[in-house]
XYZ file of C-alpha atoms in Angstrom:
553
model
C 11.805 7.448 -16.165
C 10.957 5.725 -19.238
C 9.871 8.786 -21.206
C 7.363 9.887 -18.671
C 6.816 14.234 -19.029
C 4.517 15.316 -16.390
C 2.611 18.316 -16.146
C 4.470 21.165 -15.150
C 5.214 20.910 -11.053
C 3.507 22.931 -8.652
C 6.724 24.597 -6.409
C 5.998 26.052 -3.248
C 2.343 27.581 -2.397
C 2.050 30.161 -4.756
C -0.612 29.282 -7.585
C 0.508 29.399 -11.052
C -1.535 31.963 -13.617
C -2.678 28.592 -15.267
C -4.478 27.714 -12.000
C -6.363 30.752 -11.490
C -9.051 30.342 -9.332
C -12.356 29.893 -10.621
C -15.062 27.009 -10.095
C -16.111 23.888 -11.144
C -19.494 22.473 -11.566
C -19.706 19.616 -9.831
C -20.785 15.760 -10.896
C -24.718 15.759 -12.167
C -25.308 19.311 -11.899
C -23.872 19.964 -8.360
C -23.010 23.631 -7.410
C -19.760 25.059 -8.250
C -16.901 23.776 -6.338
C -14.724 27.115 -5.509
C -11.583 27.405 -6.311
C -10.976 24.592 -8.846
C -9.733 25.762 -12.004
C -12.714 25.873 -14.760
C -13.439 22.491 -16.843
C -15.610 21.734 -19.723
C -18.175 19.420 -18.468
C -17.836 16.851 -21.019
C -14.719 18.025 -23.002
C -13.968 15.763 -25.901
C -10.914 13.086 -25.059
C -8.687 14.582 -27.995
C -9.458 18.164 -26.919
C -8.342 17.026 -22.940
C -5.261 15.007 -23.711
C -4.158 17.865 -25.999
C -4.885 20.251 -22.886
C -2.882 18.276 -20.630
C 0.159 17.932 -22.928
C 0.349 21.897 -22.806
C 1.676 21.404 -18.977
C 3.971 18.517 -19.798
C 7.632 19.010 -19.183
C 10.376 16.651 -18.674
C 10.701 14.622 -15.429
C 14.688 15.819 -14.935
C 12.975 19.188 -14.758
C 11.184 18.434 -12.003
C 11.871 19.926 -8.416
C 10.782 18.346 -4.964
C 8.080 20.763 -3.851
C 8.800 22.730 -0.801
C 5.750 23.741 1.424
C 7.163 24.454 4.917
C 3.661 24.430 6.569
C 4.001 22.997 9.904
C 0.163 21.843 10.474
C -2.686 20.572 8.985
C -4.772 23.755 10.170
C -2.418 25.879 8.356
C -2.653 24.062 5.391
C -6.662 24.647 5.811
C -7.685 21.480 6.371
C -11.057 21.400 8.437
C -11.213 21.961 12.000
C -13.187 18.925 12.512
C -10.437 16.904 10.489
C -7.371 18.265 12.204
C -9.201 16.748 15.675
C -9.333 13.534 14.182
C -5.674 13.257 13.164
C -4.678 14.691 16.460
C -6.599 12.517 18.933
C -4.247 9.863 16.810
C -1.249 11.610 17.041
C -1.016 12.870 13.558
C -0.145 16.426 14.360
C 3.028 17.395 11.548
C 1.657 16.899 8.187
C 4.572 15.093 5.780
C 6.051 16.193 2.779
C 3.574 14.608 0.116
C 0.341 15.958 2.399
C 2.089 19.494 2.804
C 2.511 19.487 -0.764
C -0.303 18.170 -1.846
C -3.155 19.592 0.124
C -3.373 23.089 -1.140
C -4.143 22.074 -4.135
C -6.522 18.892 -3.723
C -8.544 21.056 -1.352
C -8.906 23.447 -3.611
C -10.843 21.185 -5.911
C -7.349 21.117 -8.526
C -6.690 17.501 -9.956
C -3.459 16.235 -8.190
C -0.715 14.189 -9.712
C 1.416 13.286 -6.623
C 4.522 11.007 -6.048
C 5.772 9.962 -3.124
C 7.842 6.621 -1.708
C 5.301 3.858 -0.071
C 4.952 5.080 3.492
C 5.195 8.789 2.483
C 1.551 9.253 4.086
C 0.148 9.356 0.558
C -2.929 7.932 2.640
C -4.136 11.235 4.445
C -3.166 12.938 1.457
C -5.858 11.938 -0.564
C -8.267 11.198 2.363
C -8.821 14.655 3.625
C -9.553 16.660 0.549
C -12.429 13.392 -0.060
C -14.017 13.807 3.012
C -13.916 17.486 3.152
C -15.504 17.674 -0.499
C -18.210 15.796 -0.148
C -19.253 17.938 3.264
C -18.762 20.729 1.598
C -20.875 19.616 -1.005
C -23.551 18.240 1.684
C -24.923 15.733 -1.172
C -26.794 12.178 0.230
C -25.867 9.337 -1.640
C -28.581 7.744 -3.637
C -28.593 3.892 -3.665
C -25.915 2.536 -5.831
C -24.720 5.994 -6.686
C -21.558 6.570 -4.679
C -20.354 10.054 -4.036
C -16.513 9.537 -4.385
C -14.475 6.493 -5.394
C -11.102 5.390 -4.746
C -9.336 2.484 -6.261
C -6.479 0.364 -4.962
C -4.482 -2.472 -6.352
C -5.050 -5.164 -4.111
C -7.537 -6.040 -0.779
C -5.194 -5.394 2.057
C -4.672 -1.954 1.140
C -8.489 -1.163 0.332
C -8.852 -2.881 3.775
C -6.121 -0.523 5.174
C -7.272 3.108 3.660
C -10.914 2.020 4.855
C -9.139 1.876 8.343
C -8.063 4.998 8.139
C -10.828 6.716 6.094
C -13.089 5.373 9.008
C -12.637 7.910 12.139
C -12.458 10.792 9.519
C -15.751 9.644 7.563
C -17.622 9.219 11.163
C -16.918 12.493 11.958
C -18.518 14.191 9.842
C -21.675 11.652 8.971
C -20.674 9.917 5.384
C -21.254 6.084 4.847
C -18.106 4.020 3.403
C -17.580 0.682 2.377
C -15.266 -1.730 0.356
C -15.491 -4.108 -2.754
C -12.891 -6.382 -3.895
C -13.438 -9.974 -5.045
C -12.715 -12.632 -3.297
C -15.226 -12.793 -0.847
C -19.140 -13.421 -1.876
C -20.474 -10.161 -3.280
C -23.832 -10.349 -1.839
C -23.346 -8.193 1.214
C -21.414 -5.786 -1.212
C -24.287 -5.358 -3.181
C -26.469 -4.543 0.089
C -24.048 -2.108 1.007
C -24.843 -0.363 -2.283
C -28.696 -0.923 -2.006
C -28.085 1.126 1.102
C -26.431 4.476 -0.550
C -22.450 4.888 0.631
C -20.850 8.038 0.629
C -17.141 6.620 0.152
C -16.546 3.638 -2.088
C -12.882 1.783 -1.884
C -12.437 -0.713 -4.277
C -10.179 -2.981 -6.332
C -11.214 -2.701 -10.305
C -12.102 -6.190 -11.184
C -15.100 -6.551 -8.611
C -16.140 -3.029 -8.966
C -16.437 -3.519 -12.457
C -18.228 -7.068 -12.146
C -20.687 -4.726 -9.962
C -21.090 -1.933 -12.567
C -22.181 -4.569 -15.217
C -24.466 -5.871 -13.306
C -26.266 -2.602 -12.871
C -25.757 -2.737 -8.754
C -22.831 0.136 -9.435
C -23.518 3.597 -11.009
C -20.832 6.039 -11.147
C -22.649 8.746 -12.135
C -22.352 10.923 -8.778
C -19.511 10.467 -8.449
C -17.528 13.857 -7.198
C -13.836 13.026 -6.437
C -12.319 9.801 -7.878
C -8.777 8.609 -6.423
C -6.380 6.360 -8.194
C -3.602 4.897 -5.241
C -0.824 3.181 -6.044
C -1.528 3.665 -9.812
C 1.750 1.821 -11.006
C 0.813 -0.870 -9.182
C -2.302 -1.758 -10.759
C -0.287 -1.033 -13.912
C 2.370 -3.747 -12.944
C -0.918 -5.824 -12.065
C -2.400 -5.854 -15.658
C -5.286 -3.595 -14.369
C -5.014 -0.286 -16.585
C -7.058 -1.390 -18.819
C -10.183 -1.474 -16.358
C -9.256 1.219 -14.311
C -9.847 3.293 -18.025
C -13.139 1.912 -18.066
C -13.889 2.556 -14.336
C -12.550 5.712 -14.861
C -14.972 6.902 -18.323
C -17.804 6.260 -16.162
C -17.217 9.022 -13.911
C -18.202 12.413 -14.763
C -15.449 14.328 -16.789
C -15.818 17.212 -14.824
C -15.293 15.895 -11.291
C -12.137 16.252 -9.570
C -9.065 13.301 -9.776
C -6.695 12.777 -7.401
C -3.649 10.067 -8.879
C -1.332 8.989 -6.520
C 2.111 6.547 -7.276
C 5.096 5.348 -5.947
C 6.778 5.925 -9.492
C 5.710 8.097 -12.422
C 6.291 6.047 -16.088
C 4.757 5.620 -19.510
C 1.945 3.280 -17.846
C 1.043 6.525 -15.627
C 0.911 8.972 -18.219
C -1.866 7.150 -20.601
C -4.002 7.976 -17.540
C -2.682 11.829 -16.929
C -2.910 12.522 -19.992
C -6.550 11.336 -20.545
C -8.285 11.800 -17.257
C -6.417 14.430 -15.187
C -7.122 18.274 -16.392
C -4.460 20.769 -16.185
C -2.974 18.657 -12.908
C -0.333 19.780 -10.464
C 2.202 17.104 -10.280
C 3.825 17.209 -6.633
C 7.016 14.909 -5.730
C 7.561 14.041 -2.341
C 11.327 12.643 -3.118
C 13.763 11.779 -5.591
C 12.131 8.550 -7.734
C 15.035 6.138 -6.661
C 15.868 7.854 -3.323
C 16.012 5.299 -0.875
C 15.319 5.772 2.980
C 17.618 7.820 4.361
C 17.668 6.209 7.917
C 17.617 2.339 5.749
C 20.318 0.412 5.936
C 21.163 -2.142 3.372
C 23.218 -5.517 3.398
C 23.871 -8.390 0.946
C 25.051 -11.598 2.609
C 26.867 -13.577 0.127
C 26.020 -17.067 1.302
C 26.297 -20.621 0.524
C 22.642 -22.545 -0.337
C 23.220 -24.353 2.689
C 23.029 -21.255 4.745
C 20.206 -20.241 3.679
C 17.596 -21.108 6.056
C 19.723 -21.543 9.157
C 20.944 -17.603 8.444
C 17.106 -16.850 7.983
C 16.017 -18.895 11.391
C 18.690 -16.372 13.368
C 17.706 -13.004 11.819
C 14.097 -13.318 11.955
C 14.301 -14.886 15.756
C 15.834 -11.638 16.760
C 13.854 -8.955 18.735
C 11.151 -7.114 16.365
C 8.672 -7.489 13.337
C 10.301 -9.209 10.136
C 9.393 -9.358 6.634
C 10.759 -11.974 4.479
C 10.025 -11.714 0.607
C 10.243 -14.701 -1.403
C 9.690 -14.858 -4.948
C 6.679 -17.279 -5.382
C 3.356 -18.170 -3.779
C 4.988 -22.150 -3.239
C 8.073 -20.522 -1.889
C 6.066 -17.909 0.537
C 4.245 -21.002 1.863
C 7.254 -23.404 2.331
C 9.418 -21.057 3.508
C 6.895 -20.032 6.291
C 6.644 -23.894 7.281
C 10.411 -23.935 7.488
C 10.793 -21.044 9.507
C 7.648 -22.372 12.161
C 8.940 -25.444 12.266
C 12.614 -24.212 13.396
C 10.592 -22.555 16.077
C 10.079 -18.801 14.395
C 6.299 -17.922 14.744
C 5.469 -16.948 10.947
C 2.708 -16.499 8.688
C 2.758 -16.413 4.968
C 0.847 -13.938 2.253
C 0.302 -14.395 -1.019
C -2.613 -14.974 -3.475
C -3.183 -18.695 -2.788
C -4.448 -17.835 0.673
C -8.538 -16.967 0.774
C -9.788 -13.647 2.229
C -10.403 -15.608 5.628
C -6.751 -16.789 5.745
C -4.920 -13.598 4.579
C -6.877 -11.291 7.532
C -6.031 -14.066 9.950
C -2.483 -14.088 9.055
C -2.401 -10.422 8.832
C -4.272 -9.987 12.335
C -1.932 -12.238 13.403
C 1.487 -10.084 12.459
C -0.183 -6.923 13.516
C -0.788 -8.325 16.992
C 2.748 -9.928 17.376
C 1.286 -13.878 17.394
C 3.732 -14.161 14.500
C 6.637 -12.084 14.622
C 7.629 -13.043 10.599
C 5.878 -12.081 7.671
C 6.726 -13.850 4.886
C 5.367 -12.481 1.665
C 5.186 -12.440 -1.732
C 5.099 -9.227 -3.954
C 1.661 -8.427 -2.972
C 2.678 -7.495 0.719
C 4.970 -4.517 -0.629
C 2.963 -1.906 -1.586
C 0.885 -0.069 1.104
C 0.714 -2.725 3.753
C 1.553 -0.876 6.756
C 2.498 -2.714 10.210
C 4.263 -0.277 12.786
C 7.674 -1.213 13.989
C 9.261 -3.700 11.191
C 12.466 -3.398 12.118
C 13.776 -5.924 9.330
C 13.552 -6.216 6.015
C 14.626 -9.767 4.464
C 14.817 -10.217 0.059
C 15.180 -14.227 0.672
C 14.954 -14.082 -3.253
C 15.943 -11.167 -4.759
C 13.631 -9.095 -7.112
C 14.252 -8.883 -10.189
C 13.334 -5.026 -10.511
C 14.697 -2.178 -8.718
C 11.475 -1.222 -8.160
C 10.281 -4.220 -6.716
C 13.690 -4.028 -3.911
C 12.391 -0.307 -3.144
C 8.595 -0.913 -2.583
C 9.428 -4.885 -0.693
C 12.219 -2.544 1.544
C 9.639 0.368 1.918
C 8.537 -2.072 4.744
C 10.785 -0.893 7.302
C 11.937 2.875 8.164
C 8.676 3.571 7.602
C 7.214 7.363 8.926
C 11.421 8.552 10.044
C 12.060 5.464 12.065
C 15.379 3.184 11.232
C 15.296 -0.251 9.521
C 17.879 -2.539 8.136
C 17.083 -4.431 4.883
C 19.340 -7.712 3.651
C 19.388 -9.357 0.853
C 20.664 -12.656 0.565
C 22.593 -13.910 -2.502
C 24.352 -17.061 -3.894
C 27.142 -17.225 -6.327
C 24.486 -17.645 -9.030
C 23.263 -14.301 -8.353
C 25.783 -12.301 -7.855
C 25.805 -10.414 -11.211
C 21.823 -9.860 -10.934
C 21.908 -8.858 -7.106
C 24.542 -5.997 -8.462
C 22.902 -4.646 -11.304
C 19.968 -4.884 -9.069
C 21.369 -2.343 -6.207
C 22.999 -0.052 -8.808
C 19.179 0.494 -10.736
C 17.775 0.964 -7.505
C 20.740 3.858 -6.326
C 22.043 2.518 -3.285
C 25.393 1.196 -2.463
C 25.095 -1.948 -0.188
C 27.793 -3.622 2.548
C 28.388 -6.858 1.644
C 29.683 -9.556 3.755
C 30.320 -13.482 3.035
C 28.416 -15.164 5.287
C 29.804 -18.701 6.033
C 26.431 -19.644 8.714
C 23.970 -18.300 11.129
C 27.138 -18.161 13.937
C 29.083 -15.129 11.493
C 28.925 -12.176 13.597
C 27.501 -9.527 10.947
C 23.983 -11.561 11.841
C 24.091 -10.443 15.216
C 24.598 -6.248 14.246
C 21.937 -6.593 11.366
C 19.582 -8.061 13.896
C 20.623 -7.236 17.824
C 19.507 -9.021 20.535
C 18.526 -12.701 21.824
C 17.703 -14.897 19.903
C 13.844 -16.663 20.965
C 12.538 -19.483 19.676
C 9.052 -20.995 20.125
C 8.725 -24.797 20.198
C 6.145 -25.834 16.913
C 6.363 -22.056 15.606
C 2.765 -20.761 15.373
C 0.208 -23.166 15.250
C -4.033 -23.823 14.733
C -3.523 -26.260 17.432
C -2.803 -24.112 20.527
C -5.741 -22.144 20.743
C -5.268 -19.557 23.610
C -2.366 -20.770 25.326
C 1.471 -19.814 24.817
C 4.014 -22.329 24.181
C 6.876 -22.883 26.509
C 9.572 -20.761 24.583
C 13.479 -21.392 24.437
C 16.059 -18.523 24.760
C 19.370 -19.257 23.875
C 21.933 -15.599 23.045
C 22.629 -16.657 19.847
C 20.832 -18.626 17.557
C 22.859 -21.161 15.614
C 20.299 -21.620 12.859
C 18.806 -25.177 13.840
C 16.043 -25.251 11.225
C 17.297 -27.681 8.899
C 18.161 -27.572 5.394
C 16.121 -27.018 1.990
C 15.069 -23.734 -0.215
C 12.042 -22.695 0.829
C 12.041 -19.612 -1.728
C 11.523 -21.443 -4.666
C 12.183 -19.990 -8.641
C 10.407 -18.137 -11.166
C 8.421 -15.207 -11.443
C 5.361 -15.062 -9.167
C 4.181 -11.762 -8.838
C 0.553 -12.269 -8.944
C -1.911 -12.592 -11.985
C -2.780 -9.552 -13.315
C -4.998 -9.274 -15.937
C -6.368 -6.538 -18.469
C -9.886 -7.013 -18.572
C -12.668 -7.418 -16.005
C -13.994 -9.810 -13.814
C -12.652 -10.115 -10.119
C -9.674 -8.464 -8.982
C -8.416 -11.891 -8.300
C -4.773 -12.921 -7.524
C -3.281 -9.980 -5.463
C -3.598 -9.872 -2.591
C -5.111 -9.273 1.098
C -6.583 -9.035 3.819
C -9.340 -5.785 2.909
C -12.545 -5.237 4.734
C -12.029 -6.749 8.123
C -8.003 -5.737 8.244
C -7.260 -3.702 11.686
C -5.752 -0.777 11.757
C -1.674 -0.493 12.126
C -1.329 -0.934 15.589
C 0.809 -2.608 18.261
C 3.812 -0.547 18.526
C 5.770 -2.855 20.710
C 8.857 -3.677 19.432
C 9.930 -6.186 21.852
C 8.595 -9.619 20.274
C 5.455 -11.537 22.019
C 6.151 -15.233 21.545
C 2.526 -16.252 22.187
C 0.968 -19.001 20.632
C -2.248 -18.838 18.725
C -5.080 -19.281 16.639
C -3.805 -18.735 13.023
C -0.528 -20.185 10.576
C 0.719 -19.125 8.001
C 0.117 -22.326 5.698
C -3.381 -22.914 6.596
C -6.298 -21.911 4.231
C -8.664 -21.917 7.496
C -11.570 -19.521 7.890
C -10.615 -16.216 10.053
C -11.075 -16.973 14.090
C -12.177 -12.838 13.724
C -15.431 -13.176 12.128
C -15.118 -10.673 9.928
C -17.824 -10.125 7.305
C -17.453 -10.596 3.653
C -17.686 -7.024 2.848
C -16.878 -3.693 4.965
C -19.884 -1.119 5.375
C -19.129 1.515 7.891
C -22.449 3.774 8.012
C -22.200 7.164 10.099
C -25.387 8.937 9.512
């Protein structure tokens, strides 16, 4: 864990004597918030950190929390709440939100860990939306009530999705702001007074020195996917966001991992916080199974062509932005509908090609880094590491895209005699023990058990030039990998361009404000032509506006 101590875990329901309750005065003189443990308004930064080094013990002392609640209503979440998640379906709370929700609802800063697609979403959501009701504050212009940051667009763009239905509910204004896109309607948006701000840290803080953001109001702040943003180069902003938020108001930090990065920010920022772990730190999916096909260079795409033209969603992860791209072209042109993510793309193109995989237009997803964290599409049932990370961390969070919420998914990994040594220490860092099979070319039998089914190709792929209409598709049983040769994966290190200052939160990622919510649960593929590729740079056939403002009043 790379020397990481967090504060003493929170086991069970039971509150520890350290926790008594008690109250907190809120953000700008706001009544007390009961049952938060007391907090020095504006406690000096040596006097905090020393506080929260108190509760520090080491991370091999940690246990999973066990709450064996069985519903959100037990766990007292609103009434009003509870409706929403049910008219979705959301009726059995998981681990991370069982464990998690006594405590953030009580007003208690929250350090929670959990795998990506753990539901650390609703865990953080709820206790928001039922503060600031409780609370029953209006938000003055430019003086947001709560705040809550994410690394990259597509997942600001997916939380808003779900924040939506709760915040409408119960009357409170959101809205996003992540670079990118032009920032004048963001700054209406503010002009206007929003309850619930999501945004990424580089535009927020472009906004805040400008004097269209004040943070002063601000009630309950939320840090997701905090390593992340570490990875990303954005710590050093967050900090900054973060000291402009009232000391006493409540903070809610939420990761897939818990390291060194992660504690500058506990240890600073949280008070006296509950640390709750939803599963081991390298515990991979239970119902995930993973493969490494040993292949040739040759075999590269044709293997790729005949997994990904199987029945179901696929997600192949290449290392660079070029390779993403290419790789996508490759795979269209062999006649596998694909779109590609990565930061090259504008805002226009990523929700296009996003809207596009969530509705089944393209039934391959081929990504760079930035698609692993937090972008959730229902039903991948394959994982593909076309290049493999070079971090364990990275092969958990790229395969965290299938077996997502209990259901099954298979994740491969393809490797060449180069990378043998590096695809082993790989899989041995990240704790799992992979089959692996030589694969000679796309006819070896293992292809058709990782991926079941027949094979379906569409003449062209996905293309801007078929509008409406679906191409006439080709069915074959088993693919023989026809799309031609070359390495569409490319080399190096792509990740994305983090960086530790201000300025735009450019570089990662996605597909925010106008990004639908995870839907289409069909499994069986729709070949259908369309409207969007995964190359193109083209605006978004949607519409969508540059910034998200969802008012409720």
């Amino acid at each position: 864990m790379c020397g990481f101590t967090p504060p003493a875990t929170r086991v069970g329901s039971s509150s520890p004597s350290s926790l008594a309750s008690g109250s907190r005065a809120g953000p700008s003189g706001l009544e007390p918030w009961t049952g938060a443990p007391p907090r020095e308004a504006h406690a000096s930064p040596s006097r905090r950190r020393r506080d929260s080094l108190v509760r520090h013990t080491n991370v091999s002392d940690l246990s999973v929390t066990q709450n064996h609640q069985s519903s959100f209503a037990a766990l007292k979440v609103p009434a009003d709440l509870v409706a929403v998640l049910n008219a979705q379906g959301i009726t059995i709370p998981t681990p991370i939100q069982a464990a998690t929700l006594p405590d953030s609802l009580a007003g208690r800063d929250v350090l929670g860990r959990g795998r990506t697609g753990s539901g650390k979403t609703y865990a953080f959501l709820l206790p928001v939306v039922a503060r600031l009701v409780a609370s029953n504050r209006t938000a003055a212009p430019g003086k947001p009530r709560a705040l809550i940051l994410a690394p990259t667009r597509e997942l600001v763009g997916q939380i808003h999705e779900a924040l939506k239905p709760l915040a409408a509910t119960n009357g409170l204004s959101t809205m996003t702001i992540f670079g990118g896109v032009g920032q004048n309607p963001q700054v209406a948006n503010l002009r206007r007074g929003a309850d619930i701000v999501l945004a990424c840290p580089g535009r927020l803080e472009d906004l805040i020195g400008q004097g269209h953001c004040n943070l002063g109001n601000v009630e309950v702040t939320v840090l997701d996917e905090a390593d992340h943003m570490a990875d990303l180069g954005f710590l050093p902003a967050v900090r900054r966001i973060l000291e402009r938020t009232p000391s006493n108001g409540q903070r809610l930090l939420f990761s897939a991992t818990l390291d060194n990065a992660i504690d500058v920010l506990v240890k600073k920022f949280l008070h006296s916080p509950v640390v709750h772990e939803a599963d081991s730190a390298q515990s991979p999916v239970s119902k995930m199974d993973h493969h490494v096909l040993h292949i040739g260079r040759e075999s590269r795409i044709p293997v790729l062509v005949d997994l990904a033209s199987a029945p179901g969603r696929t997600v192949v992860f290449t290392r660079t932005k070029h390779g993403a791209k290419a790789l996508a072209r490759q795979l269209n042109k062999s006649g596998v509908p694909s779109v590609d993510l990565h930061g090259n793309l504008s805002q226009n193109a990523r929700t296009r090609n996003m809207e596009a995989f969530h509705s089944g237009q393209a039934t391959t997803l081929v990504a760079t880094d930035i698609a692993a964290r937090g972008i959730h599409v229902d039903d991948v049932a394959l994982v593909v590491h076309a290049d493999p990370p070079t971090e364990h961390k990275a092969y958990l969070h790229r395969s965290g895209r299938t077996a997502r919420a209990g259901a099954a998914g298979t994740v491969v990994t393809l490797m060449t005699d180069e990378q043998v040594r590096d695809v082993r220490q790989l899989t041995r860092a990240a704790g799992i023990k992979p089959t692996t099979t030589k694969v000679t070319g796309a006819s070896h039998p293992m292809l058709a058990t990782l991926a079941p089914g027949e094979r379906v190709l569409v003449p062209g792929g996905l293309t801007l030039d078929v509008p409406t209409s679906s191409p006439q598709r080709s069915s074959k049983p088993k693919s023989s990998g026809n799309g031609g040769g070359g390495n569409g994966g490319g080399n190096g290190g792509g990740r994305g361009r983090g960086r530790s200052g201000g300025g735009r939160s450019g570089g990662q990622a996605s597909a925010g404000a106008g990004s639908k919510p995870a839907g289409s649960s069909n499994r069986n593929r729709r070949r259908s032509g369309g409207s969007s590729t995964g190359s193109s740079t083209g605006s978004s056939s949607g519409g969508h506006s540059a910034a998200s403002f969802s008012s409720h009043r």
